[in-house]
């Protein structure tokens, strides 16, 4: 039985970053990365493959690069024996000193009448799966997407923009879109943008069954029937924690339970990424953290802590960006619906600016909403704009929230200014929104 100092299971963003950091931090350690699939695609950009903006070949996930960090084995880990620091794959077994489990996510599945008909797809990130889905999207005139979360909207937006004349319907069981992370006004704006791309959204609508002979032809819902030639089911992710559950590691809501150093509940084992549990940096509550950015960070954090607790995870600030129609929509922290659900009294403060200056240089508008608690603590924010400027403001707001900044500190905060790339120094939207809050409080 072969021994490795460190074994990483899963080579997604968490496993990849863990392996890269291991190579930098512990150059003499023997490292093995095991991934059960090869020929993968970068998941985040699959919607752009669907629209044809990105060729399948150019969206290849760089799995082979892992070989620069250690050995790569394409095999499935089937079980773990923490008491003997042993790991079993479908073909062999290995001993380890340290193990990082980064087995990621699986798509949540529907179990309804007709669910196994042809033409009903879940996300499959293999190159074969993405190529097949692209062919299906191109040849289908009536596409129904189930769920209106970030991924579903990403697909609907790209398909709608690329293929005029297709009937695209998004069905959402709840009364929100985009996972409810934007305020109702922003949601309405997104819905208008979707509509301009030919995408119809039906909220508060529950799928009950699928009909068809061999292939799906109808989606049956509590609001009526929808004719369809293709169904994409995007109703969320579940943590892929089976090997951890089976060997008795502690889990929380299905996620592998980790402490602030990403240590799981057995000696030498760490968990990172979508399969691991996460806490909110805002209030310590459980958050799912199922995004690539958190996985990438987790991979590095687990590697840093492998041979001694060095860096604490102080929790994550939920954040994300999506593209709908002509705009990008970003959020960080807790916004309207989340704060309402948590019963936190909040004050919403907004401001508008531009992503360059002076306007004549060619700038586009930016809008910022900030959410403060009654005492002025920044809890969340939303940014809407037409450029990459959205990303930098979301990052900025996310860090201010993580640092538990109050409105006065936000108003006094410093950001860089450069005409082609940033808001004008005379109209800094995050700082101005904080001033608006202070004026009203
Ligand atoms: C369409 C789409 C768009 C997205 N867009 C974004 C975005 O814009 N921004 C963002 O931050 N996130 C986005 N995400 C989410 C992001 O892709 C995931 O959060 C991220 O991939 C999780 O990384 P991970 O390393 O934790 O797990 P994964 O990427 O799931 O990697 C886990 C790996 O482990 C392997 N594995 C699992 N079990 C075993 C086993 N037993 N043995 C061996 N190998 C195993 C799997 O095959 C997989 O390769 C998107 C996802 C999708 C599907």
Tab-separated table of C-alpha atoms and ligand atoms in Angstrom:
chain	number	residue	atom	x	y	z
A	1	UNK	CA	0.000	0.000	0.000
A	2	UNK	CA	1.509	3.317	-1.062
A	3	UNK	CA	1.972	6.165	1.449
A	4	UNK	CA	1.545	9.885	0.706
A	5	UNK	CA	2.169	12.729	3.143
A	6	UNK	CA	-0.899	14.511	1.774
A	7	UNK	CA	-3.840	13.240	-0.267
A	8	UNK	CA	-6.425	15.599	-1.757
A	9	UNK	CA	-9.719	14.055	-2.878
A	10	UNK	CA	-11.362	16.117	-5.619
A	11	UNK	CA	-9.649	18.523	-8.009
A	12	UNK	CA	-12.309	21.231	-8.332
A	13	UNK	CA	-11.445	24.799	-7.252
A	14	UNK	CA	-10.994	23.653	-3.614
A	15	UNK	CA	-8.778	20.646	-4.384
A	16	UNK	CA	-6.834	22.474	-7.097
A	17	UNK	CA	-6.014	25.410	-4.807
A	18	UNK	CA	-5.188	23.064	-1.936
A	19	UNK	CA	-2.719	21.163	-4.151
A	20	UNK	CA	-1.178	24.381	-5.487
A	21	UNK	CA	-0.697	25.751	-1.942
A	22	UNK	CA	0.691	22.411	-0.705
A	23	UNK	CA	3.330	22.504	-3.422
A	24	UNK	CA	4.325	26.072	-2.480
A	25	UNK	CA	4.237	25.569	1.284
A	26	UNK	CA	5.625	22.037	1.661
A	27	UNK	CA	7.813	21.396	-1.398
A	28	UNK	CA	9.250	18.159	0.057
A	29	UNK	CA	5.936	16.473	0.862
A	30	UNK	CA	4.632	13.666	-1.323
A	31	UNK	CA	1.247	14.740	-2.686
A	32	UNK	CA	-1.475	12.748	-4.446
A	33	UNK	CA	-4.638	14.308	-5.916
A	34	UNK	CA	-7.471	11.923	-6.779
A	35	UNK	CA	-10.328	12.990	-9.032
A	36	UNK	CA	-13.006	10.646	-10.310
A	37	UNK	CA	-13.611	12.326	-13.678
A	38	UNK	CA	-11.368	13.722	-16.380
A	39	UNK	CA	-12.161	16.034	-19.285
A	40	UNK	CA	-14.086	18.602	-17.272
A	41	UNK	CA	-15.396	22.066	-18.061
A	42	UNK	CA	-15.100	25.241	-15.969
A	43	UNK	CA	-18.588	25.276	-14.407
A	44	UNK	CA	-18.988	29.055	-13.951
A	45	UNK	CA	-18.712	29.783	-17.670
A	46	UNK	CA	-20.919	26.946	-18.984
A	47	UNK	CA	-23.813	29.410	-19.661
A	48	UNK	CA	-21.466	31.239	-22.088
A	49	UNK	CA	-20.748	27.929	-23.829
A	50	UNK	CA	-24.498	27.488	-24.303
A	51	UNK	CA	-24.774	30.853	-26.078
A	52	UNK	CA	-21.747	30.101	-28.266
A	53	UNK	CA	-19.728	33.017	-26.840
A	54	UNK	CA	-17.226	30.482	-25.553
A	55	UNK	CA	-16.291	27.362	-27.543
A	56	UNK	CA	-16.418	24.111	-25.521
A	57	UNK	CA	-12.685	23.579	-26.149
A	58	UNK	CA	-11.774	26.964	-24.665
A	59	UNK	CA	-13.785	26.246	-21.529
A	60	UNK	CA	-11.733	23.170	-20.582
A	61	UNK	CA	-10.964	22.829	-16.857
A	62	UNK	CA	-7.159	22.668	-16.400
A	63	UNK	CA	-7.120	19.329	-14.567
A	64	UNK	CA	-3.750	18.325	-16.077
A	65	UNK	CA	-2.116	21.330	-14.392
A	66	UNK	CA	-2.506	19.468	-11.096
A	67	UNK	CA	0.450	17.325	-12.231
A	68	UNK	CA	2.667	20.383	-11.693
A	69	UNK	CA	1.784	20.189	-7.984
A	70	UNK	CA	1.844	16.437	-7.335
A	71	UNK	CA	0.641	13.127	-8.733
A	72	UNK	CA	-2.825	12.990	-10.269
A	73	UNK	CA	-4.877	9.811	-10.186
A	74	UNK	CA	-8.178	9.508	-12.049
A	75	UNK	CA	-10.123	7.145	-9.824
A	76	UNK	CA	-13.021	7.268	-7.382
A	77	UNK	CA	-12.450	7.273	-3.630
A	78	UNK	CA	-15.029	4.802	-2.365
A	79	UNK	CA	-14.314	4.760	1.348
A	80	UNK	CA	-12.144	6.062	4.176
A	81	UNK	CA	-10.856	4.405	7.328
A	82	UNK	CA	-9.844	7.315	9.589
A	83	UNK	CA	-8.604	5.038	12.410
A	84	UNK	CA	-5.842	3.621	10.187
A	85	UNK	CA	-5.371	6.768	8.016
A	86	UNK	CA	-6.295	4.691	4.973
A	87	UNK	CA	-8.234	5.584	1.860
A	88	UNK	CA	-9.742	3.104	-0.609
A	89	UNK	CA	-10.327	3.863	-4.276
A	90	UNK	CA	-12.191	1.613	-6.692
A	91	UNK	CA	-8.842	0.079	-7.692
A	92	UNK	CA	-6.359	0.467	-4.826
A	93	UNK	CA	-5.709	1.757	-1.319
A	94	UNK	CA	-3.398	4.423	0.073
A	95	UNK	CA	-2.116	5.585	3.456
A	96	UNK	CA	-1.915	9.282	4.266
A	97	UNK	CA	-0.711	11.547	7.031
A	98	UNK	CA	-3.045	14.394	6.050
A	99	UNK	CA	-6.186	14.176	3.950
A	100	UNK	CA	-8.166	17.035	2.390
A	101	UNK	CA	-11.675	16.082	1.296
A	102	UNK	CA	-12.862	18.447	-1.426
A	103	UNK	CA	-15.520	16.363	-3.159
A	104	UNK	CA	-17.736	19.354	-3.956
A	105	UNK	CA	-21.374	19.339	-4.940
A	106	UNK	CA	-23.998	17.283	-6.719
A	107	UNK	CA	-27.110	18.690	-8.381
A	108	UNK	CA	-30.292	18.397	-6.308
A	109	UNK	CA	-32.651	16.087	-8.197
A	110	UNK	CA	-36.399	16.034	-8.738
A	111	UNK	CA	-38.304	12.887	-8.010
A	112	UNK	CA	-41.628	13.445	-9.771
A	113	UNK	CA	-43.769	11.451	-12.166
A	114	UNK	CA	-42.006	11.486	-15.538
A	115	UNK	CA	-38.651	12.634	-14.080
A	116	UNK	CA	-36.762	9.984	-16.041
A	117	UNK	CA	-38.075	11.022	-19.481
A	118	UNK	CA	-35.464	11.953	-22.077
A	119	UNK	CA	-34.847	15.661	-22.512
A	120	UNK	CA	-34.686	16.420	-18.771
A	121	UNK	CA	-31.186	17.589	-17.855
A	122	UNK	CA	-29.224	18.380	-14.707
A	123	UNK	CA	-25.893	20.149	-14.770
A	124	UNK	CA	-23.104	17.806	-15.837
A	125	UNK	CA	-19.695	19.488	-15.985
A	126	UNK	CA	-17.934	16.853	-18.090
A	127	UNK	CA	-16.979	18.012	-21.582
A	128	UNK	CA	-19.185	15.274	-23.016
A	129	UNK	CA	-22.134	16.406	-20.855
A	130	UNK	CA	-21.707	20.098	-21.750
A	131	UNK	CA	-21.354	19.355	-25.488
A	132	UNK	CA	-24.499	17.217	-25.431
A	133	UNK	CA	-26.468	19.895	-23.584
A	134	UNK	CA	-25.306	22.549	-26.044
A	135	UNK	CA	-26.640	20.456	-28.948
A	136	UNK	CA	-29.947	20.040	-27.118
A	137	UNK	CA	-30.228	23.779	-26.439
A	138	UNK	CA	-29.509	24.602	-30.083
A	139	UNK	CA	-32.113	22.175	-31.417
A	140	UNK	CA	-34.938	22.864	-28.926
A	141	UNK	CA	-37.475	25.605	-29.569
A	142	UNK	CA	-39.277	25.446	-26.199
A	143	UNK	CA	-36.946	25.367	-23.209
A	144	UNK	CA	-38.185	25.199	-19.632
A	145	UNK	CA	-35.802	25.935	-16.766
A	146	UNK	CA	-36.860	24.795	-13.329
A	147	UNK	CA	-35.629	27.017	-10.508
A	148	UNK	CA	-34.742	30.712	-10.830
A	149	UNK	CA	-31.442	30.752	-8.943
A	150	UNK	CA	-28.180	32.267	-10.216
A	151	UNK	CA	-27.318	29.301	-12.428
A	152	UNK	CA	-30.727	29.045	-14.019
A	153	UNK	CA	-30.840	32.796	-14.728
A	154	UNK	CA	-27.317	32.611	-16.184
A	155	UNK	CA	-28.444	29.931	-18.631
A	156	UNK	CA	-31.770	31.628	-19.445
A	157	UNK	CA	-30.057	34.965	-20.068
A	158	UNK	CA	-27.365	33.543	-22.366
A	159	UNK	CA	-29.751	31.287	-24.295
A	160	UNK	CA	-32.289	34.105	-24.622
A	161	UNK	CA	-29.695	36.561	-25.941
A	162	UNK	CA	-28.164	34.080	-28.387
A	163	UNK	CA	-31.261	32.444	-29.860
A	164	UNK	CA	-34.072	34.795	-30.780
A	165	UNK	CA	-37.445	33.119	-31.186
A	166	UNK	CA	-37.034	30.303	-28.694
A	167	UNK	CA	-39.730	30.100	-26.021
A	168	UNK	CA	-37.826	30.189	-22.748
A	169	UNK	CA	-39.710	29.781	-19.482
A	170	UNK	CA	-38.235	29.857	-15.989
A	171	UNK	CA	-40.402	28.324	-13.260
A	172	UNK	CA	-39.718	29.266	-9.651
A	173	UNK	CA	-41.507	27.653	-6.692
A	174	UNK	CA	-40.874	30.658	-4.413
A	175	UNK	CA	-41.875	34.300	-4.783
A	176	UNK	CA	-38.325	35.437	-5.602
A	177	UNK	CA	-35.688	35.046	-8.303
A	178	UNK	CA	-31.861	34.895	-8.006
A	179	UNK	CA	-32.105	32.967	-4.729
A	180	UNK	CA	-33.773	35.982	-3.082
A	181	UNK	CA	-30.492	37.835	-2.557
A	182	UNK	CA	-31.625	41.049	-4.272
A	183	UNK	CA	-34.296	43.490	-3.114
A	184	UNK	CA	-37.688	43.435	-4.786
A	185	UNK	CA	-36.937	46.520	-6.923
A	186	UNK	CA	-33.748	44.974	-8.299
A	187	UNK	CA	-35.577	41.676	-8.882
A	188	UNK	CA	-38.250	43.506	-10.902
A	189	UNK	CA	-35.541	45.169	-12.971
A	190	UNK	CA	-33.908	41.788	-13.602
A	191	UNK	CA	-37.238	40.341	-14.660
A	192	UNK	CA	-37.713	43.173	-17.158
A	193	UNK	CA	-34.219	42.547	-18.535
A	194	UNK	CA	-34.989	38.813	-18.838
A	195	UNK	CA	-38.220	39.596	-20.615
A	196	UNK	CA	-36.324	41.758	-23.118
A	197	UNK	CA	-34.211	38.646	-23.876
A	198	UNK	CA	-37.396	36.615	-24.505
A	199	UNK	CA	-37.365	34.876	-21.117
A	200	UNK	CA	-40.635	34.515	-19.215
A	201	UNK	CA	-40.454	33.997	-15.440
A	202	UNK	CA	-43.306	32.341	-13.536
A	203	UNK	CA	-43.002	32.684	-9.756
A	204	UNK	CA	-44.895	30.743	-7.071
A	205	UNK	CA	-45.277	27.863	-9.472
A	206	UNK	CA	-44.668	24.255	-8.464
A	207	UNK	CA	-43.771	21.524	-10.920
A	208	UNK	CA	-45.897	18.432	-10.321
A	209	UNK	CA	-44.964	16.048	-13.152
A	210	UNK	CA	-43.540	15.688	-16.650
A	211	UNK	CA	-45.386	14.141	-19.590
A	212	UNK	CA	-44.282	12.746	-22.913
A	213	UNK	CA	-43.749	9.497	-24.716
A	214	UNK	CA	-40.109	8.621	-24.291
A	215	UNK	CA	-39.157	12.305	-24.395
A	216	UNK	CA	-40.552	15.135	-22.284
A	217	UNK	CA	-43.253	17.189	-24.040
A	218	UNK	CA	-45.084	18.887	-21.170
A	219	UNK	CA	-44.267	20.245	-17.738
A	220	UNK	CA	-47.291	19.932	-15.459
A	221	UNK	CA	-47.432	22.606	-12.769
A	222	UNK	CA	-49.976	23.783	-10.199
A	223	UNK	CA	-50.574	26.771	-12.516
A	224	UNK	CA	-51.161	24.743	-15.674
A	225	UNK	CA	-49.238	22.905	-18.382
A	226	UNK	CA	-46.225	24.170	-20.333
A	227	UNK	CA	-45.362	22.692	-23.739
A	228	UNK	CA	-41.666	21.996	-23.851
A	229	UNK	CA	-38.967	20.267	-25.866
A	230	UNK	CA	-36.182	20.526	-23.262
A	231	UNK	CA	-36.125	20.819	-19.474
A	232	UNK	CA	-33.136	22.081	-17.465
A	233	UNK	CA	-33.452	21.412	-13.756
A	234	UNK	CA	-31.506	23.869	-11.598
A	235	UNK	CA	-32.993	23.495	-8.148
A	236	UNK	CA	-29.770	23.802	-6.200
A	237	UNK	CA	-26.781	21.805	-5.059
A	238	UNK	CA	-26.278	19.274	-2.305
A	239	UNK	CA	-22.906	18.654	-0.652
A	240	UNK	CA	-21.135	15.544	-1.950
A	241	UNK	CA	-20.229	14.217	1.487
A	242	UNK	CA	-21.081	10.509	1.146
A	243	UNK	CA	-17.556	9.152	1.854
A	244	UNK	CA	-17.359	11.312	4.989
A	245	UNK	CA	-20.807	10.291	6.227
A	246	UNK	CA	-20.073	6.605	5.646
A	247	UNK	CA	-16.890	6.635	7.738
A	248	UNK	CA	-18.583	8.427	10.628
A	249	UNK	CA	-17.214	11.974	10.251
A	250	UNK	CA	-19.523	14.577	11.782
A	251	UNK	CA	-21.822	16.365	9.349
A	252	UNK	CA	-24.016	19.454	9.650
A	253	UNK	CA	-27.044	19.658	7.316
A	254	UNK	CA	-25.241	17.225	5.020
A	255	UNK	CA	-21.970	19.247	4.928
A	256	UNK	CA	-18.787	17.831	6.485
A	257	UNK	CA	-18.497	19.637	9.798
A	258	UNK	CA	-15.235	21.552	10.144
A	259	UNK	CA	-13.773	23.854	12.797
A	260	UNK	CA	-12.296	27.291	12.091
A	261	UNK	CA	-9.105	25.658	10.765
A	262	UNK	CA	-11.151	23.458	8.389
A	263	UNK	CA	-10.354	20.353	10.448
A	264	UNK	CA	-12.987	17.621	10.235
A	265	UNK	CA	-13.833	15.415	13.198
A	266	UNK	CA	-11.044	12.812	12.738
A	267	UNK	CA	-7.276	13.069	13.111
A	268	UNK	CA	-5.471	14.421	10.048
A	269	UNK	CA	-8.625	15.027	7.990
A	270	UNK	CA	-9.648	18.432	6.604
A	271	UNK	CA	-12.610	19.357	4.404
A	272	UNK	CA	-12.691	22.269	1.961
A	273	UNK	CA	-15.122	23.761	-0.537
A	274	UNK	CA	-18.714	22.914	-1.301
A	275	UNK	CA	-18.719	19.690	0.753
A	276	UNK	CA	-17.627	21.498	3.957
A	277	UNK	CA	-19.724	23.440	6.479
A	278	UNK	CA	-19.471	27.253	6.599
A	279	UNK	CA	-20.453	30.010	8.979
A	280	UNK	CA	-21.454	33.561	8.224
A	281	UNK	CA	-18.908	36.238	9.146
A	282	UNK	CA	-21.843	38.551	9.888
A	283	UNK	CA	-23.657	36.661	12.648
A	284	UNK	CA	-22.075	33.207	12.878
A	285	UNK	CA	-25.179	31.540	11.397
A	286	UNK	CA	-24.869	28.542	9.112
A	287	UNK	CA	-24.437	29.522	5.420
A	288	UNK	CA	-24.053	27.157	2.501
A	289	UNK	CA	-21.050	28.867	0.824
A	290	UNK	CA	-21.465	26.768	-2.324
A	291	UNK	CA	-19.533	28.961	-4.741
A	292	UNK	CA	-16.168	28.585	-6.449
A	293	UNK	CA	-14.701	31.629	-4.698
A	294	UNK	CA	-15.250	30.099	-1.247
A	295	UNK	CA	-13.900	26.740	-2.457
A	296	UNK	CA	-10.718	28.352	-3.782
A	297	UNK	CA	-10.164	30.148	-0.484
A	298	UNK	CA	-10.915	26.974	1.492
A	299	UNK	CA	-8.347	24.978	-0.467
A	300	UNK	CA	-5.586	27.423	0.447
A	301	UNK	CA	-6.799	27.693	4.051
A	302	UNK	CA	-6.820	23.915	4.561
A	303	UNK	CA	-3.301	23.669	3.098
A	304	UNK	CA	-2.023	26.454	5.368
A	305	UNK	CA	-3.388	24.670	8.457
A	306	UNK	CA	-2.315	21.110	7.589
A	307	UNK	CA	0.687	20.902	9.915
A	308	UNK	CA	-0.483	23.203	12.703
A	309	UNK	CA	-3.333	25.684	13.215
A	310	UNK	CA	-2.101	28.883	11.522
A	311	UNK	CA	-4.968	30.834	9.964
A	312	UNK	CA	-8.501	30.974	11.347
A	313	UNK	CA	-11.565	31.109	9.140
A	314	UNK	CA	-13.497	34.053	10.528
A	315	UNK	CA	-16.512	33.077	8.429
A	316	UNK	CA	-17.670	34.061	4.975
A	317	UNK	CA	-19.651	37.011	3.710
A	318	UNK	CA	-22.052	35.591	1.106
A	319	UNK	CA	-21.483	37.357	-2.219
A	320	UNK	CA	-22.016	36.833	-5.929
A	321	UNK	CA	-22.599	38.435	-9.318
A	322	UNK	CA	-24.850	37.490	-12.204
A	323	UNK	CA	-25.462	38.846	-15.691
A	324	UNK	CA	-28.991	39.458	-16.904
A	325	UNK	CA	-29.802	41.352	-20.082
A	326	UNK	CA	-27.573	44.383	-20.428
A	327	UNK	CA	-26.488	44.520	-16.775
A	328	UNK	CA	-24.484	42.835	-14.049
A	329	UNK	CA	-26.103	42.397	-10.630
A	330	UNK	CA	-23.896	41.864	-7.590
A	331	UNK	CA	-24.595	41.461	-3.895
A	332	UNK	CA	-22.640	41.006	-0.680
A	333	UNK	CA	-23.836	40.157	2.813
A	334	UNK	CA	-27.454	40.241	3.947
A	335	UNK	CA	-29.960	42.160	1.837
A	336	UNK	CA	-33.692	42.922	2.021
A	337	UNK	CA	-35.308	39.463	2.064
A	338	UNK	CA	-32.600	37.822	4.183
A	339	UNK	CA	-32.805	40.615	6.779
A	340	UNK	CA	-36.596	40.357	6.827
A	341	UNK	CA	-36.392	36.610	7.330
A	342	UNK	CA	-33.909	37.062	10.172
A	343	UNK	CA	-36.138	39.715	11.757
A	344	UNK	CA	-33.391	42.387	11.670
A	345	UNK	CA	-34.564	46.022	11.397
A	346	UNK	CA	-32.590	47.645	8.625
A	347	UNK	CA	-32.185	50.941	6.803
A	348	UNK	CA	-31.660	50.899	3.039
A	349	UNK	CA	-29.508	53.688	1.682
A	350	UNK	CA	-28.802	54.142	-2.032
A	351	UNK	CA	-26.619	56.170	-4.334
A	352	UNK	CA	-25.793	56.384	-8.022
A	353	UNK	CA	-22.578	57.034	-9.868
A	354	UNK	CA	-20.613	56.044	-12.990
A	355	UNK	CA	-17.898	53.510	-13.752
A	356	UNK	CA	-15.562	56.123	-15.254
A	357	UNK	CA	-15.028	59.873	-15.316
A	358	UNK	CA	-15.674	62.344	-16.741
A	359	UNK	CA	-18.727	60.843	-18.428
A	360	UNK	CA	-17.428	61.941	-21.812
A	361	UNK	CA	-14.677	59.313	-21.481
A	362	UNK	CA	-17.335	56.681	-22.063
A	363	UNK	CA	-18.806	55.596	-18.744
A	364	UNK	CA	-21.975	53.792	-17.750
A	365	UNK	CA	-24.183	54.196	-14.657
A	366	UNK	CA	-23.661	52.295	-11.408
A	367	UNK	CA	-26.205	51.950	-8.625
A	368	UNK	CA	-25.389	50.948	-5.053
A	369	UNK	CA	-27.771	49.933	-2.253
A	370	UNK	CA	-26.370	49.511	1.242
A	371	UNK	CA	-28.150	47.874	4.180
A	372	UNK	CA	-27.332	49.062	7.692
A	373	UNK	CA	-28.752	47.939	11.010
A	374	UNK	CA	-30.362	50.614	13.194
A	375	UNK	CA	-26.995	51.345	14.850
A	376	UNK	CA	-25.237	51.870	11.530
A	377	UNK	CA	-23.432	48.527	11.140
A	378	UNK	CA	-23.063	47.625	7.465
A	379	UNK	CA	-24.808	44.292	6.815
A	380	UNK	CA	-25.196	44.073	3.059
A	381	UNK	CA	-25.115	45.725	-0.314
A	382	UNK	CA	-26.212	45.447	-3.927
A	383	UNK	CA	-24.510	46.852	-7.010
A	384	UNK	CA	-26.057	47.176	-10.466
A	385	UNK	CA	-24.129	48.302	-13.509
A	386	UNK	CA	-23.053	47.521	-17.020
A	387	UNK	CA	-19.353	46.878	-16.514
A	388	UNK	CA	-16.687	45.080	-14.493
A	389	UNK	CA	-16.947	48.007	-12.066
A	390	UNK	CA	-19.679	45.941	-10.381
A	391	UNK	CA	-17.116	43.352	-9.297
A	392	UNK	CA	-14.801	45.835	-7.610
A	393	UNK	CA	-17.633	47.463	-5.678
A	394	UNK	CA	-19.011	44.082	-4.562
A	395	UNK	CA	-15.509	43.144	-3.368
A	396	UNK	CA	-15.182	46.451	-1.538
A	397	UNK	CA	-18.562	46.104	0.190
A	398	UNK	CA	-17.826	42.454	1.078
A	399	UNK	CA	-14.587	43.447	2.806
A	400	UNK	CA	-16.220	46.359	4.656
A	401	UNK	CA	-18.858	43.927	5.965
A	402	UNK	CA	-16.202	41.362	6.949
A	403	UNK	CA	-14.384	44.113	8.877
A	404	UNK	CA	-17.686	45.005	10.627
A	405	UNK	CA	-17.530	48.636	9.481
A	406	UNK	CA	-20.064	51.213	10.663
A	407	UNK	CA	-21.601	53.899	8.457
A	408	UNK	CA	-19.108	56.575	9.632
A	409	UNK	CA	-16.173	54.309	8.741
A	410	UNK	CA	-17.710	53.407	5.391
A	411	UNK	CA	-18.165	57.107	4.596
A	412	UNK	CA	-14.520	57.744	5.551
A	413	UNK	CA	-13.156	54.781	3.578
A	414	UNK	CA	-10.633	55.163	0.789
A	415	UNK	CA	-10.936	53.922	-2.788
A	416	UNK	CA	-8.691	54.400	-5.802
A	417	UNK	CA	-9.703	56.719	-8.651
A	418	UNK	CA	-8.648	56.415	-12.308
A	419	UNK	CA	-10.767	57.942	-15.138
A	420	UNK	CA	-11.276	54.909	-17.436
A	421	UNK	CA	-11.893	52.414	-14.619
A	422	UNK	CA	-13.456	53.830	-11.459
A	423	UNK	CA	-16.257	56.069	-10.172
A	424	UNK	CA	-15.325	59.767	-10.013
A	425	UNK	CA	-13.706	60.979	-6.791
A	426	UNK	CA	-16.626	63.422	-6.584
A	427	UNK	CA	-19.242	60.641	-6.713
A	428	UNK	CA	-18.025	57.566	-4.837
A	429	UNK	CA	-21.155	55.459	-4.546
A	430	UNK	CA	-20.418	53.289	-1.489
A	431	UNK	CA	-19.155	56.233	0.579
A	432	UNK	CA	-22.069	58.411	-0.625
A	433	UNK	CA	-24.643	55.750	0.320
A	434	UNK	CA	-23.125	55.684	3.838
A	435	UNK	CA	-23.390	59.494	4.030
A	436	UNK	CA	-27.042	59.221	2.992
A	437	UNK	CA	-27.605	56.801	5.860
A	438	UNK	CA	-25.927	59.198	8.328
A	439	UNK	CA	-28.024	62.124	7.088
A	440	UNK	CA	-31.192	60.146	7.739
A	441	UNK	CA	-30.212	58.635	11.105
B	1	LIG	C1	-23.307	26.460	-14.281
B	1	LIG	C2	-22.581	26.871	-13.039
B	1	LIG	C3	-22.195	28.186	-12.883
B	1	LIG	C4	-21.519	28.574	-11.740
B	1	LIG	N1	-21.129	29.883	-11.630
B	1	LIG	C5	-20.389	30.256	-10.556
B	1	LIG	C6	-19.872	31.580	-10.477
B	1	LIG	O1	-20.081	32.418	-11.365
B	1	LIG	N2	-19.126	31.910	-9.394
B	1	LIG	C7	-18.867	31.014	-8.392
B	1	LIG	O2	-18.170	31.368	-7.426
B	1	LIG	N3	-19.353	29.750	-8.436
B	1	LIG	C8	-20.094	29.344	-9.496
B	1	LIG	N4	-20.552	28.058	-9.583
B	1	LIG	C9	-20.318	27.131	-8.463
B	1	LIG	C10	-18.949	26.501	-8.533
B	1	LIG	O3	-18.746	25.877	-9.759
B	1	LIG	C11	-18.791	25.507	-7.423
B	1	LIG	O4	-19.070	26.137	-6.205
B	1	LIG	C12	-17.376	24.949	-7.393
B	1	LIG	O5	-17.123	24.163	-8.521
B	1	LIG	C13	-17.163	24.102	-6.158
B	1	LIG	O6	-15.819	23.762	-6.090
B	1	LIG	P1	-15.348	22.519	-5.196
B	1	LIG	O7	-13.914	22.339	-5.456
B	1	LIG	O8	-15.810	22.703	-3.818
B	1	LIG	O9	-16.157	21.255	-5.797
B	1	LIG	P2	-16.288	20.684	-7.274
B	1	LIG	O10	-16.049	21.716	-8.295
B	1	LIG	O11	-17.584	19.954	-7.272
B	1	LIG	O12	-15.097	19.644	-7.376
B	1	LIG	C14	-15.144	18.408	-6.721
B	1	LIG	C15	-14.401	17.384	-7.550
B	1	LIG	O13	-14.300	16.181	-6.788
B	1	LIG	C16	-14.560	15.060	-7.621
B	1	LIG	N5	-15.046	13.979	-6.743
B	1	LIG	C17	-16.219	13.933	-6.096
B	1	LIG	N6	-16.306	12.784	-5.366
B	1	LIG	C18	-15.157	12.110	-5.574
B	1	LIG	C19	-14.665	10.861	-5.103
B	1	LIG	N7	-15.365	10.100	-4.284
B	1	LIG	N8	-13.446	10.475	-5.553
B	1	LIG	C20	-12.700	11.259	-6.385
B	1	LIG	N9	-13.129	12.447	-6.845
B	1	LIG	C21	-14.337	12.874	-6.439
B	1	LIG	C22	-15.610	15.597	-8.599
B	1	LIG	O14	-15.649	14.859	-9.780
B	1	LIG	C23	-15.127	17.026	-8.833
B	1	LIG	O15	-14.229	17.079	-9.922
B	1	LIG	C24	-21.243	27.640	-10.719
B	1	LIG	C25	-21.626	26.306	-10.880
B	1	LIG	C26	-22.285	25.911	-12.033
B	1	LIG	C27	-22.680	24.479	-12.192
